[in-house]
Coordinates of C-alpha atoms and ligand atoms in Angstrom, one line a residue:
Chain A
X18 CA 121.2 78.2 102.0
X19 CA 118.2 77.0 103.1
X20 CA 117.2 80.3 102.6
X21 CA 117.9 78.9 98.2
X22 CA 116.4 76.3 98.5
X23 CA 113.5 77.8 99.6
X24 CA 113.8 80.6 96.6
X25 CA 115.0 78.0 94.0
X26 CA 111.9 75.4 95.0
X27 CA 109.8 78.1 94.6
X28 CA 111.1 79.1 91.5
X29 CA 110.4 76.1 90.7
X30 CA 106.4 76.0 91.2
X31 CA 105.8 78.9 90.0
X32 CA 107.6 78.0 86.9
X33 CA 103.0 76.6 86.7
X34 CA 102.5 80.4 86.3
X35 CA 106.0 80.5 83.0
X36 CA 108.6 82.4 83.5
X37 CA 106.7 85.8 84.6
X38 CA 106.9 85.7 87.9
X39 CA 110.5 85.2 88.3
X40 CA 109.9 88.3 85.6
X41 CA 108.5 90.1 87.7
X42 CA 110.5 89.3 90.9
X43 CA 113.5 90.1 88.6
X44 CA 112.1 93.8 87.1
X45 CA 111.8 94.9 91.2
X46 CA 114.5 93.4 91.7
X47 CA 117.0 95.4 89.1
X48 CA 114.6 98.7 90.5
X49 CA 116.2 98.7 93.6
X50 CA 120.1 98.1 92.4
X51 CA 119.7 101.0 89.8
X52 CA 117.5 102.5 92.7
X53 CA 121.3 102.0 95.4
X54 CA 123.7 102.9 92.2
X55 CA 122.1 105.9 91.4
X56 CA 122.2 107.6 94.6
X57 CA 126.1 107.3 95.0
X58 CA 125.7 110.2 98.6
X59 CA 123.5 107.5 100.0
X60 CA 125.9 105.4 99.4
X61 CA 129.3 107.0 100.5
X62 CA 127.2 108.5 103.4
X63 CA 126.8 105.4 104.6
X64 CA 130.1 104.6 105.5
X65 CA 131.1 107.4 107.3
X66 CA 128.9 105.4 110.7
X67 CA 131.6 102.1 110.0
X68 CA 134.8 104.1 109.1
X69 CA 132.8 106.1 112.9
X70 CA 132.4 103.0 115.1
X71 CA 136.0 101.3 113.8
X72 CA 137.5 104.5 115.0
X73 CA 136.1 105.0 118.0
X74 CA 135.6 101.2 119.0
X75 CA 138.1 100.2 116.7
X76 CA 141.1 102.3 118.2
X77 CA 139.9 103.0 121.7
X78 CA 138.6 99.8 123.0
X79 CA 141.5 97.7 121.5
X80 CA 144.1 98.0 123.6
X81 CA 141.9 97.0 126.7
X82 CA 140.3 94.6 124.8
X83 CA 144.3 93.1 124.0
X84 CA 145.0 94.0 127.7
X85 CA 141.9 92.0 129.1
X86 CA 144.1 89.0 127.4
X87 CA 141.0 88.6 125.0
X88 CA 142.9 89.1 122.0
X89 CA 142.7 91.8 118.4
X90 CA 139.8 93.6 119.2
X91 CA 139.5 95.0 115.7
X92 CA 139.0 91.0 114.1
X93 CA 136.3 90.9 116.5
X94 CA 134.9 94.5 115.4
X95 CA 135.4 93.8 112.0
X96 CA 132.4 90.8 111.5
X97 CA 130.4 93.0 113.8
X98 CA 130.5 96.6 111.8
X99 CA 130.2 95.3 109.2
X100 CA 126.6 93.2 109.9
X101 CA 126.2 96.8 111.0
X102 CA 125.9 98.3 108.2
X103 CA 123.9 95.3 106.4
X104 CA 121.2 96.1 109.3
X105 CA 121.0 99.5 108.2
X106 CA 121.7 99.3 104.6
X107 CA 118.8 96.3 105.2
X108 CA 116.6 98.3 107.2
X109 CA 116.1 101.0 105.5
X110 CA 115.4 99.1 102.3
X111 CA 112.8 98.1 104.0
X112 CA 111.2 100.6 105.3
X113 CA 111.2 102.6 101.8
X114 CA 107.3 100.9 101.0
X115 CA 107.5 103.9 103.2
X116 CA 108.2 106.5 100.9
X117 CA 106.5 104.3 97.3
X118 CA 104.0 105.3 99.8
X119 CA 104.3 109.0 99.8
X120 CA 105.3 109.1 96.4
X121 CA 102.4 107.1 95.0
X122 CA 104.4 104.6 92.8
X123 CA 103.9 101.9 95.8
X124 CA 99.7 102.3 93.8
X125 CA 102.0 100.5 90.5
X126 CA 102.5 98.0 92.1
X127 CA 99.8 97.1 94.1
X128 CA 97.1 97.1 90.7
X129 CA 99.7 95.4 89.0
X130 CA 98.5 91.2 88.1
X131 CA 101.1 89.6 90.0
X132 CA 100.9 88.8 93.9
X133 CA 101.6 90.9 96.2
X134 CA 103.7 88.1 97.7
X135 CA 105.9 87.8 94.7
X136 CA 105.9 91.4 94.8
X137 CA 106.4 91.7 97.9
X138 CA 109.4 88.5 97.7
X139 CA 111.2 91.2 94.5
X140 CA 111.1 93.6 96.3
X141 CA 113.2 92.1 99.7
X142 CA 115.2 90.4 97.7
X143 CA 116.6 93.5 95.6
X144 CA 116.3 95.6 99.4
X145 CA 119.0 92.7 100.8
X146 CA 120.9 92.5 97.2
X147 CA 121.4 96.4 98.0
X148 CA 122.1 95.1 102.0
X149 CA 124.5 92.9 100.9
X150 CA 126.4 94.9 98.5
X151 CA 127.3 97.4 101.5
X152 CA 128.5 95.0 103.6
X153 CA 131.1 94.6 101.0
X154 CA 132.0 97.7 100.9
X155 CA 132.2 98.4 104.3
X156 CA 134.2 94.3 104.4
X157 CA 137.1 96.6 101.8
X158 CA 136.9 99.2 104.5
X159 CA 137.0 97.1 106.9
X160 CA 140.5 95.4 104.9
X161 CA 142.0 98.4 104.9
X162 CA 142.1 99.4 107.9
X163 CA 143.9 96.2 109.2
X164 CA 140.8 93.7 109.0
X165 CA 142.1 90.8 108.5
X166 CA 139.8 87.2 107.8
X167 CA 141.4 83.8 109.0
X168 CA 141.1 81.6 105.7
X169 CA 139.5 83.3 102.5
X170 CA 138.3 80.1 102.6
X171 CA 135.1 80.7 104.5
X172 CA 134.1 84.1 102.3
X173 CA 131.5 82.1 100.7
X174 CA 130.0 81.3 104.7
X175 CA 130.3 85.3 105.1
X176 CA 128.8 85.5 101.7
X177 CA 125.9 83.5 103.3
X178 CA 124.8 84.5 106.3
X179 CA 125.5 88.2 105.3
X180 CA 122.8 87.2 102.5
X181 CA 120.3 85.6 105.3
X182 CA 120.8 89.3 107.9
X183 CA 120.0 91.2 104.9
X184 CA 117.0 89.3 104.6
X185 CA 116.2 89.0 107.4
X186 CA 115.6 92.6 108.0
X187 CA 114.8 93.3 104.8
X188 CA 111.4 91.9 105.2
X189 CA 111.3 93.4 108.8
X190 CA 111.2 96.9 107.6
X191 CA 108.5 95.6 105.2
X192 CA 107.0 94.2 106.8
X193 CA 106.6 97.4 109.9
X194 CA 106.4 99.6 106.7
X195 CA 102.9 98.0 105.5
X196 CA 102.2 99.2 109.0
X197 CA 102.9 103.1 108.0
X198 CA 101.3 105.4 106.5
X199 CA 104.8 108.1 107.2
X200 CA 108.3 108.2 108.1
X201 CA 107.1 109.8 111.6
X202 CA 107.8 106.5 113.9
X203 CA 110.8 105.2 111.9
X204 CA 113.7 106.8 114.1
X205 CA 111.1 105.1 117.1
X206 CA 111.5 101.1 115.7
X207 CA 114.9 102.5 115.2
X208 CA 116.3 104.1 118.5
X209 CA 114.0 101.3 120.4
X210 CA 113.9 97.9 118.0
X211 CA 117.2 97.3 115.8
X212 CA 119.0 100.0 117.8
X213 CA 119.1 97.5 120.6
X214 CA 119.5 94.2 118.9
X215 CA 123.3 95.1 117.4
X216 CA 124.2 96.0 121.2
X217 CA 122.2 92.7 122.3
X218 CA 123.5 90.6 119.2
X219 CA 127.5 90.8 120.1
X220 CA 128.2 92.9 117.6
X221 CA 129.7 95.4 119.5
X222 CA 131.2 92.6 123.3
X223 CA 131.7 89.3 123.1
X224 CA 128.3 87.1 124.8
X225 CA 130.4 85.0 127.0
X226 CA 131.1 86.9 131.0
X227 CA 127.3 88.9 130.5
X228 CA 124.7 88.8 133.0
X229 CA 122.3 86.8 132.6
X230 CA 119.6 88.0 131.8
X231 CA 121.3 89.9 129.1
X232 CA 122.6 86.6 128.2
X233 CA 118.9 85.4 127.7
X234 CA 117.7 88.2 125.4
X235 CA 120.9 87.6 123.9
X236 CA 119.8 83.8 123.0
X237 CA 116.0 85.2 121.6
X238 CA 117.7 87.9 119.8
X239 CA 117.7 86.7 116.4
X240 CA 120.6 88.9 115.1
X241 CA 123.0 88.1 117.3
X242 CA 123.4 84.3 115.7
X243 CA 124.0 86.4 111.9
X244 CA 127.2 88.1 113.5
X245 CA 127.5 85.0 115.0
X246 CA 127.5 83.5 112.3
X247 CA 129.8 85.8 109.9
X248 CA 133.0 86.7 113.3
X249 CA 133.2 81.9 112.3
X250 CA 132.9 82.8 108.3
X251 CA 135.7 85.5 109.1
X252 CA 138.3 84.4 112.3
X253 CA 137.4 80.6 113.3
X254 CA 135.8 81.7 116.0
X255 CA 131.8 81.7 117.5
X256 CA 130.3 81.5 120.2
X257 CA 127.3 78.5 118.3
X258 CA 128.3 76.0 116.4
X259 CA 127.9 77.7 112.6
X260 CA 125.1 74.9 111.9
X261 CA 122.6 76.8 115.0
X262 CA 124.0 80.4 114.1
X263 CA 123.0 78.7 110.3
X264 CA 119.6 76.9 110.8
X265 CA 117.8 79.6 113.9
X266 CA 119.0 83.1 111.6
X267 CA 117.2 80.5 108.4
X268 CA 113.3 80.0 110.7
X269 CA 113.2 83.6 111.9
X270 CA 114.2 84.8 108.5
X271 CA 111.5 83.0 106.6
X272 CA 108.9 83.7 109.6
X273 CA 109.7 87.1 109.7
X274 CA 109.5 86.9 105.3
X275 CA 105.9 85.1 106.4
X276 CA 104.9 87.6 108.4
X277 CA 106.6 90.9 106.2
X278 CA 104.4 89.4 102.9
X279 CA 101.3 88.4 104.8
X280 CA 101.0 92.9 106.2
X281 CA 102.0 93.6 102.0
X282 CA 99.7 91.7 100.9
X283 CA 97.4 93.2 103.2
X284 CA 98.3 97.2 102.4
X285 CA 95.2 99.3 101.4
X286 CA 95.9 103.0 100.3
Chain B
X23 CA 74.4 88.7 83.0
X24 CA 77.6 89.3 81.0
X25 CA 77.5 92.4 79.2
X26 CA 77.9 94.1 82.2
X27 CA 82.1 94.1 83.3
X28 CA 81.8 96.7 86.4
X29 CA 78.6 96.1 88.7
X30 CA 78.3 98.3 92.1
X31 CA 75.9 97.5 94.7
X32 CA 75.0 99.2 98.1
X33 CA 78.1 99.4 98.3
X34 CA 80.0 101.9 101.3
X35 CA 83.2 103.1 102.9
X36 CA 83.3 105.6 105.8
X37 CA 86.6 106.8 106.8
X38 CA 85.8 106.8 110.9
X39 CA 82.8 109.4 111.6
X40 CA 82.8 110.0 107.7
X41 CA 81.0 108.5 104.4
X42 CA 82.6 109.5 101.7
X43 CA 80.8 106.4 99.4
X44 CA 77.6 106.0 100.7
X45 CA 75.5 103.0 99.5
X46 CA 76.0 103.1 95.4
X47 CA 74.7 100.6 93.0
X48 CA 76.2 101.2 89.4
X49 CA 76.9 99.5 86.3
X50 CA 78.6 99.7 83.4
X51 CA 78.9 97.3 80.2
X52 CA 81.0 95.4 78.4
X53 CA 82.4 98.0 75.8
X54 CA 80.7 100.8 76.5
X55 CA 82.7 104.4 77.5
X56 CA 81.0 105.1 80.5
X57 CA 81.8 108.7 82.7
X58 CA 81.9 109.3 86.5
X59 CA 81.2 113.0 87.1
X60 CA 80.7 114.8 90.3
X61 CA 82.3 117.7 92.4
X62 CA 85.5 117.4 94.5
X63 CA 85.4 115.4 97.0
X64 CA 82.1 113.3 95.5
X65 CA 83.4 110.1 96.3
X66 CA 85.3 109.6 92.6
X67 CA 88.9 108.4 93.7
X68 CA 87.3 106.7 96.9
X69 CA 84.9 104.3 94.3
X70 CA 87.7 103.2 91.7
X71 CA 90.0 102.1 94.6
X72 CA 87.5 100.2 95.3
X73 CA 86.9 98.7 92.7
X74 CA 90.6 98.5 91.6
X75 CA 91.1 96.8 94.8
X76 CA 93.6 99.7 96.3
X77 CA 90.8 99.6 99.2
X78 CA 88.2 96.9 100.6
X79 CA 85.0 98.4 101.0
X80 CA 82.9 99.4 104.0
X81 CA 79.7 97.2 103.0
X82 CA 78.6 96.4 99.6
X83 CA 79.3 94.3 96.6
X84 CA 81.4 95.1 93.7
X85 CA 81.9 93.0 90.6
X86 CA 85.0 93.0 88.4
X87 CA 85.4 91.0 84.9
X88 CA 83.3 88.8 87.0
X89 CA 85.4 88.6 89.9
X90 CA 84.3 90.0 93.3
X91 CA 86.9 93.1 94.0
X92 CA 87.8 92.0 97.7
X93 CA 88.0 87.7 97.6
X94 CA 89.0 87.6 94.0
X95 CA 91.5 90.2 94.3
X96 CA 94.6 88.4 91.5
X97 CA 91.9 87.8 89.3
X98 CA 90.5 90.9 88.7
X99 CA 93.7 92.7 89.3
X100 CA 94.2 90.2 85.4
X101 CA 91.6 92.4 83.9
X102 CA 92.1 96.2 84.3
X103 CA 94.9 98.8 83.5
X104 CA 95.0 102.0 85.7
X105 CA 95.7 105.8 85.2
X106 CA 95.7 107.0 88.8
X107 CA 94.7 110.7 89.3
X108 CA 98.1 110.6 91.7
X109 CA 101.4 110.3 91.2
X110 CA 102.8 106.9 90.4
X111 CA 105.7 107.2 88.4
X112 CA 109.4 106.6 89.4
X113 CA 111.1 109.7 90.2
X114 CA 114.5 108.1 90.9
X115 CA 113.6 106.1 87.0
X116 CA 114.3 106.5 83.4
X117 CA 110.4 107.7 81.6
X118 CA 112.2 104.3 79.3
X119 CA 112.6 102.4 82.5
X120 CA 109.0 103.5 83.9
X121 CA 107.5 101.7 81.0
X122 CA 109.7 99.0 80.6
X123 CA 109.3 98.3 84.1
X124 CA 105.3 98.7 83.5
X125 CA 104.9 96.0 80.3
X126 CA 107.4 93.9 82.5
X127 CA 105.2 93.4 85.9
X128 CA 101.5 93.0 82.9
X129 CA 104.2 90.3 81.4
X130 CA 104.0 91.6 77.6
X131 CA 106.2 89.9 75.9
X132 CA 109.5 91.3 74.9
X133 CA 108.7 92.0 71.1
X134 CA 105.8 93.6 71.9
X135 CA 107.1 95.3 74.2
X136 CA 109.2 97.3 72.9
X137 CA 107.3 98.2 69.9
X138 CA 104.4 99.3 71.9
X139 CA 106.8 101.6 74.6
X140 CA 107.5 103.1 71.5
X141 CA 104.0 103.9 69.7
X142 CA 103.7 105.2 73.5
X143 CA 106.1 107.5 73.5
X144 CA 105.0 108.2 70.2
X145 CA 101.6 109.6 70.8
X146 CA 102.0 111.7 74.2
X147 CA 106.1 112.7 72.4
X148 CA 108.1 111.9 74.1
X149 CA 109.9 109.8 72.9
X150 CA 112.9 112.2 72.4
X151 CA 113.0 112.4 76.3
X152 CA 112.8 108.9 77.1
X153 CA 116.1 109.1 79.2
X154 CA 115.5 111.2 81.0
X155 CA 115.3 110.9 85.2
X156 CA 111.7 111.1 86.2
X157 CA 112.4 113.8 88.4
X158 CA 113.0 115.9 85.8
X159 CA 110.0 115.7 84.0
X160 CA 108.1 118.7 84.0
X161 CA 104.3 118.2 85.8
X162 CA 102.1 118.0 82.3
X163 CA 105.7 115.2 80.9
X164 CA 104.5 113.8 83.7
X165 CA 101.1 112.9 83.3
X166 CA 101.2 112.3 79.4
X167 CA 103.8 109.4 80.9
X168 CA 101.8 108.5 83.2
X169 CA 98.9 108.0 80.5
X170 CA 101.6 106.5 78.0
X171 CA 102.5 103.8 81.0
X172 CA 98.7 102.8 81.5
X173 CA 97.7 102.0 77.6
X174 CA 101.1 100.0 77.2
X175 CA 98.7 97.1 77.8
X176 CA 95.3 96.3 76.4
X177 CA 93.3 95.1 79.1
X178 CA 89.0 94.3 79.5
X179 CA 89.0 97.8 81.3
X180 CA 90.7 100.8 81.8
X181 CA 89.9 102.8 84.7
X182 CA 91.4 106.2 83.8
X183 CA 91.0 109.2 87.0
X184 CA 90.8 112.6 85.1
X185 CA 93.2 112.2 83.0
X186 CA 94.0 114.4 81.0
X187 CA 94.6 116.6 83.7
X188 CA 96.9 119.6 83.6
X189 CA 97.3 118.6 79.7
X190 CA 96.9 121.0 76.7
X191 CA 94.0 120.9 74.4
X192 CA 95.9 119.3 72.0
X193 CA 97.0 116.3 74.1
X194 CA 93.8 116.1 75.2
X195 CA 92.1 115.4 72.1
X196 CA 94.9 113.5 70.4
X197 CA 94.1 111.2 73.6
X198 CA 91.2 110.9 72.8
X199 CA 90.9 109.5 69.9
X200 CA 93.5 106.8 70.6
X201 CA 91.3 106.1 72.6
X202 CA 88.1 106.2 70.6
X203 CA 90.0 103.9 68.4
X204 CA 91.1 101.4 71.9
X205 CA 87.1 101.5 73.1
X206 CA 86.5 100.8 69.2
X207 CA 88.9 98.2 68.1
X208 CA 89.3 96.3 70.4
X209 CA 86.4 95.6 72.4
X210 CA 88.1 98.0 75.1
X211 CA 85.8 99.1 78.3
X212 CA 86.3 103.1 79.3
X213 CA 85.1 103.7 83.1
X214 CA 87.0 107.7 83.1
X215 CA 86.8 111.0 85.3
X216 CA 86.5 114.1 84.4
X217 CA 86.1 117.6 85.7
X218 CA 86.5 118.7 81.9
X219 CA 82.4 117.7 80.7
X220 CA 83.1 118.6 76.8
X221 CA 85.2 115.3 76.6
X222 CA 82.4 114.2 78.0
X223 CA 79.6 114.3 76.1
X224 CA 81.9 114.0 72.4
X225 CA 82.4 110.2 74.3
X226 CA 80.8 108.8 76.9
X227 CA 77.6 106.3 75.9
X228 CA 76.7 106.4 79.8
X229 CA 77.1 109.0 82.6
X230 CA 76.6 108.3 86.1
X231 CA 77.0 111.3 88.9
X232 CA 77.9 111.5 91.7
X233 CA 78.1 113.9 94.8
X234 CA 78.6 113.9 97.8
X235 CA 79.0 109.9 98.1
X236 CA 75.8 109.3 96.7
X237 CA 74.9 108.7 93.3
X238 CA 72.0 110.9 92.0
X239 CA 72.2 109.9 88.6
X240 CA 72.3 108.0 85.6
X241 CA 71.7 108.1 82.0
X242 CA 72.9 108.8 78.4
X243 CA 74.8 112.6 78.2
X244 CA 71.9 113.2 76.0
X245 CA 68.9 111.8 78.7
X246 CA 70.4 113.6 81.4
X247 CA 70.8 116.7 79.1
X248 CA 66.9 116.4 78.4
X249 CA 65.6 115.2 81.8
X250 CA 67.0 118.4 83.1
X251 CA 65.3 120.7 80.3
X252 CA 69.3 122.3 79.2
X253 CA 71.1 122.8 76.4
X254 CA 73.8 121.2 77.6
X255 CA 76.4 118.7 79.7
X256 CA 77.5 121.0 82.1
X257 CA 74.6 122.7 82.4
X258 CA 72.7 119.8 83.9
X259 CA 75.8 119.2 85.6
X260 CA 75.8 122.3 88.0
X261 CA 71.7 122.4 87.8
X262 CA 71.9 118.9 89.9
X263 CA 75.1 119.4 91.8
X264 CA 74.3 122.8 92.7
X265 CA 76.7 126.3 92.0
X266 CA 78.0 126.8 95.7
X267 CA 81.5 125.0 95.6
X268 CA 82.4 122.0 98.2
X269 CA 84.1 123.7 100.2
X270 CA 82.4 127.4 100.7
X271 CA 79.3 125.1 101.5
X272 CA 81.2 123.1 104.6
X273 CA 80.4 124.7 108.3
X274 CA 83.5 126.0 110.1
X275 CA 83.8 122.2 112.0
X276 CA 83.8 120.6 108.7
X277 CA 86.8 122.2 107.4
X278 CA 88.3 122.1 110.5
X279 CA 88.3 118.0 109.7
X280 CA 88.8 117.4 106.5
X281 CA 92.4 120.4 107.5
X282 CA 92.5 117.0 110.2
X283 CA 92.1 115.4 107.5
X284 CA 94.7 116.7 105.1
X285 CA 97.5 116.6 108.7
X286 CA 96.6 113.0 108.8
X287 CA 97.1 111.3 105.3
Ligands
ATP306 N1 92.4 107.8 103.5 C1 91.0 108.7 103.8 N2 91.2 109.1 105.1 C2 90.4 110.2 105.1 N3 89.5 110.6 104.2 C3 89.8 110.4 102.6 C4 90.6 109.2 102.0 N4 90.4 109.2 101.4 C5 89.4 110.4 100.0 N5 89.0 110.7 101.8 C6 87.9 111.6 101.5 O1 87.0 111.0 101.0 C7 86.0 112.3 99.9 C8 86.3 111.4 98.7 O2 87.0 111.7 98.5 P1 87.6 111.4 96.5 O3 89.2 111.2 96.6 O4 86.9 110.2 95.9 O5 87.1 112.3 96.1 P2 87.1 112.4 94.4 O6 85.3 112.5 93.7 O7 87.9 111.7 93.8 O8 86.8 113.5 94.2 P3 88.3 114.8 93.7 O9 87.9 115.2 92.2 O10 88.6 116.1 94.5 O11 89.4 114.1 92.4 C9 86.9 113.3 100.9 O12 86.0 113.7 101.4 C10 88.1 113.0 101.1 O13 88.2 114.4 101.6
MG307 MG1 88.9 111.8 92.5

C-alpha cells in the first residue's frame, strides 16, 4: 500500500507540470507490455522452469516433506515458485536496459524532455507489470497441478506482494544494467546474486530450524519478506507477521528505486 | 548573447588516454544552418553527444539554448530534437508505434500528433507501411523513419548526425527542401553533419571542419572555397584535411588500439 500511496502522491506532484509526465510514464509502460505480449516464445519458454520446479521438487520432495510431518509440500512450494517466476521476469525486464543500449533505442528516451527519474519509473512499472502477469500465469499453472490457496479473499494481498517483489527486482535489474555495457556479466549476476537470494529466501524450503548464520542472511534478504508475505496471502501461514513482510519489503523497494533511478540518471552513451 | 543558440568553449572529451575532441570552441547563431564536417573518426558524433547531454565533457563549457548541457540537462533537453547516426528505433514496435511513442514523450498534443504523424509518414513515403514491425524494414526505410520521427515535433534546434546516410537522391532532396522550409518558416536552427559536400554547399550558412579532434576552420562555405583558391567545397575539404584515408594513416599500434576499442564497445 505504501508504494501505491507513494505513487499517487507522486502523481499529484507531477500534476504541477501537467499530465504530460504521466503520459510519458504511461507510454513507457505500454511499450513494455506490447513487447511482452509479442514475445509468445518468451512467455511459454519461461513456464518451463516453474514447471520443472513443481515436478522435481513438488513430486520429488513432497513425500519426504509430509513424512517429516510438515504438511503438504505443494502448498508450501506454490508461492515460492510463483515468486521465482516473478523474480526472473522482473530481472530480465530491468536488464533490458542493456539491450536497449545495444540496439540504440535507449538514446531516444535519454534525450527526451522527460526527467530520467520518470523514464526509469515508467520502465520499472512496465517491467513490474509484465512480471506480475507472468506470476499470474504461473499461479494458474500451480492451480492446474493441484495447488489450492486457502482463502480466495486474500488474493488482493497476494497481488500486492507480487507487485512489490516485481518492482523490487525490476528496479534492481535496472540499477545493475545502468552500469553495464553488455550482457557478459549477466550470468554472473544471476548465479551469484539472484539465485542465492532465491535459495536463501524460504522460497523452496522453510526458514525455521536453519543454522543461525544462514538464518541471519535470510533475514537480511529482501526476498525472504516477499515470499513470506505471499505465502501468508496464499497459504495462510507465515514466519513473520504480514505487516512486517509488507513494511520491510516496501522499504527495500523504495531504497532500490532510489538507487536505480540515480544510476539510471547517470547513464552515458 | 541571445542570437547564439549553441556555444562551445574549450570543449574536450577523452576516452582513456585517447582524445576524441580536443579543446574545440565554436558558436552557432539562432536560425542558421550549421554544417559540422570532418573525416571519419574526427569527433563529430562525440561533440553532438556532449551538446545533447548524452555524454559529459572531460572539460570545457557547453551551452545550448542558454542552458548548460552539463548542469541544466532537463532544460537543454526541452530545446532540441535529434536524428542519430546510429539506429535508435524499437525494432519490436511498428513504425506507427515508434512515432506515437516519440510524440507522447515529447508531449505533442493528441490532435496535432495524429496530423503530424501522417505528414511525416507522407514526407518519407512510408504511410502505407506504418503498421509493419520495424524489424522487417529495410535499412533505408529505417533511416527514413528515423528522420520522420526526428521531425515529428518542432524544437528550436535540430541535430542531424548524417541524416541522409544511405538514402536515395530523391528522398535526400525531398527531405532537404522540407528542412529548409522549416528553417525559414519556424526559425529552426539546424546543426548537421554529412559527408555529401554538395548538400552542404546548397544548404549551410556556416561550415566548421573538424579533424582529429580539432576545428581547423569555421566560416561560410563561400569563404572557405575562396580562401583555399579552389572551385568546390569538396576540394577545399580535401585540401584542408589531406588526401590520405584515415585508416591507412594510422600506425600499426594505433590500429591495434582502435581494434581494441571496437571490441570493447
Ligand atoms: N565510447 C567510446 N570509447 C572509446 N572511443 C570512442 C568512443 N566513442 C568514440 N570514440 C572514438 O572517438 C573518435 C571520434 O569518434 P566520433 O564518433 O565522434 O567520430 P565522427 O566524427 O562522428 O566519425 P564518423 O564520420 O565516422 O561518424 C573515434 O576515434 C572513436 O573511435
Ligand atoms: Mg559520427
